[in-house]
């Protein structure tokens, strides 16, 4: 049985002020070690704010399918985290949704 833990995931770029608020809020609720920050491009200011979280930098590329690719990545990443967490909360700075291990087939 999985531990009764929650992970929080966000994707951001060039928004260290908002990311700081996200990290502070979610670290208080779940612990910094359970936060996953996906940076859509290299951003040293953001990396500094996210210190102590699980921080990943992806290439900053855009095309006509940017939003579909981004959400597919976040969905697949969150699904993988459900192997280790009971609940995964995903946020891209605009929308929030959560996944619970029991709804993945």
Coordinates of C-alpha atoms in Angstrom, one line a residue:
X1 CA 0.0 0.0 0.0
X2 CA 1.2 3.5 -0.9
X3 CA 1.9 6.0 1.9
X4 CA -0.8 8.5 2.3
X5 CA 1.3 11.2 0.6
X6 CA 0.4 14.1 -1.7
X7 CA 2.7 15.4 -4.5
X8 CA 2.2 18.8 -6.1
X9 CA 3.4 19.5 -9.7
X10 CA 3.6 22.8 -11.6
X11 CA 5.0 24.0 -14.9
X12 CA 6.3 27.5 -15.0
X13 CA 8.7 29.8 -16.8
X14 CA 9.9 33.3 -16.1
X15 CA 7.6 33.8 -13.1
X16 CA 9.8 33.5 -9.9
X17 CA 7.4 35.7 -7.9
X18 CA 4.4 33.5 -8.5
X19 CA 6.4 30.3 -8.2
X20 CA 7.7 31.5 -4.8
X21 CA 4.0 31.8 -3.6
X22 CA 3.2 28.4 -5.1
X23 CA 6.3 26.8 -3.4
X24 CA 5.6 28.4 0.0
X25 CA 1.9 27.4 0.0
X26 CA 2.5 23.8 -1.2
X27 CA 5.6 23.3 0.9
X28 CA 3.6 24.2 4.0
X29 CA 0.9 21.6 3.1
X30 CA 3.0 18.7 1.6
X31 CA 6.7 19.4 2.3
X32 CA 9.3 20.8 -0.2
X33 CA 10.5 17.3 -1.0
X34 CA 7.1 16.4 -2.4
X35 CA 7.0 19.4 -4.8
X36 CA 7.8 18.9 -8.5
X37 CA 8.6 22.1 -10.5
X38 CA 8.9 21.7 -14.3
X39 CA 10.6 24.7 -15.8
X40 CA 9.8 25.2 -19.5
X41 CA 13.2 26.6 -20.3
X42 CA 16.3 27.6 -18.4
X43 CA 15.4 30.2 -15.7
X44 CA 18.1 30.7 -13.0
X45 CA 15.8 33.0 -10.9
X46 CA 13.1 30.3 -10.9
X47 CA 15.6 27.6 -10.1
X48 CA 16.8 29.5 -7.0
X49 CA 13.2 29.9 -5.8
X50 CA 12.6 26.2 -6.3
X51 CA 15.7 25.0 -4.3
X52 CA 14.9 21.9 -2.3
X53 CA 12.1 20.8 -4.7
X54 CA 12.3 18.3 -7.5
X55 CA 13.3 20.7 -10.3
X56 CA 13.4 19.7 -14.0
X57 CA 14.2 22.0 -16.9
X58 CA 12.7 21.2 -20.3
X59 CA 13.7 22.7 -23.6
X60 CA 11.8 25.9 -24.4
X61 CA 10.3 25.2 -27.8
X62 CA 7.0 26.4 -29.2
X63 CA 4.9 25.1 -32.1
X64 CA 1.2 24.9 -33.0
X65 CA 0.7 22.0 -30.6
X66 CA 2.4 23.6 -27.6
X67 CA -0.5 23.3 -25.2
X68 CA -1.4 19.8 -26.2
X69 CA 2.3 18.7 -25.7
X70 CA 2.6 20.5 -22.4
X71 CA -0.6 19.0 -20.9
X72 CA 0.2 15.5 -22.3
X73 CA 3.6 15.7 -20.5
X74 CA 2.0 16.9 -17.3
X75 CA -0.6 14.2 -17.4
X76 CA 2.0 11.4 -18.1
X77 CA 4.3 12.8 -15.4
X78 CA 1.5 13.0 -12.8
X79 CA 0.4 9.4 -13.7
X80 CA 3.9 8.2 -13.1
X81 CA 4.1 9.9 -9.7
X82 CA 0.9 8.0 -8.7
X83 CA 3.2 4.9 -8.4
X84 CA 4.7 6.7 -5.4
X85 CA 2.0 9.1 -4.1
X86 CA -1.6 8.6 -3.2
X87 CA -2.7 12.0 -4.7
X88 CA -1.0 14.2 -7.3
X89 CA -2.1 17.8 -7.6
X90 CA -1.2 19.5 -10.9
X91 CA -1.1 23.2 -11.6
X92 CA 0.3 25.2 -14.5
X93 CA -0.2 28.6 -12.9
X94 CA -3.8 28.9 -14.3
X95 CA -5.6 25.6 -13.8
X96 CA -5.7 23.1 -11.0
X97 CA -6.6 19.4 -11.1
X98 CA -5.8 16.4 -9.0
X99 CA -5.3 12.7 -9.6
X100 CA -6.0 9.9 -7.2
X101 CA -4.5 6.5 -7.7
X102 CA -7.9 4.8 -7.7
X103 CA -9.1 6.7 -10.9
X104 CA -6.2 5.5 -13.1
X105 CA -6.9 2.3 -14.9

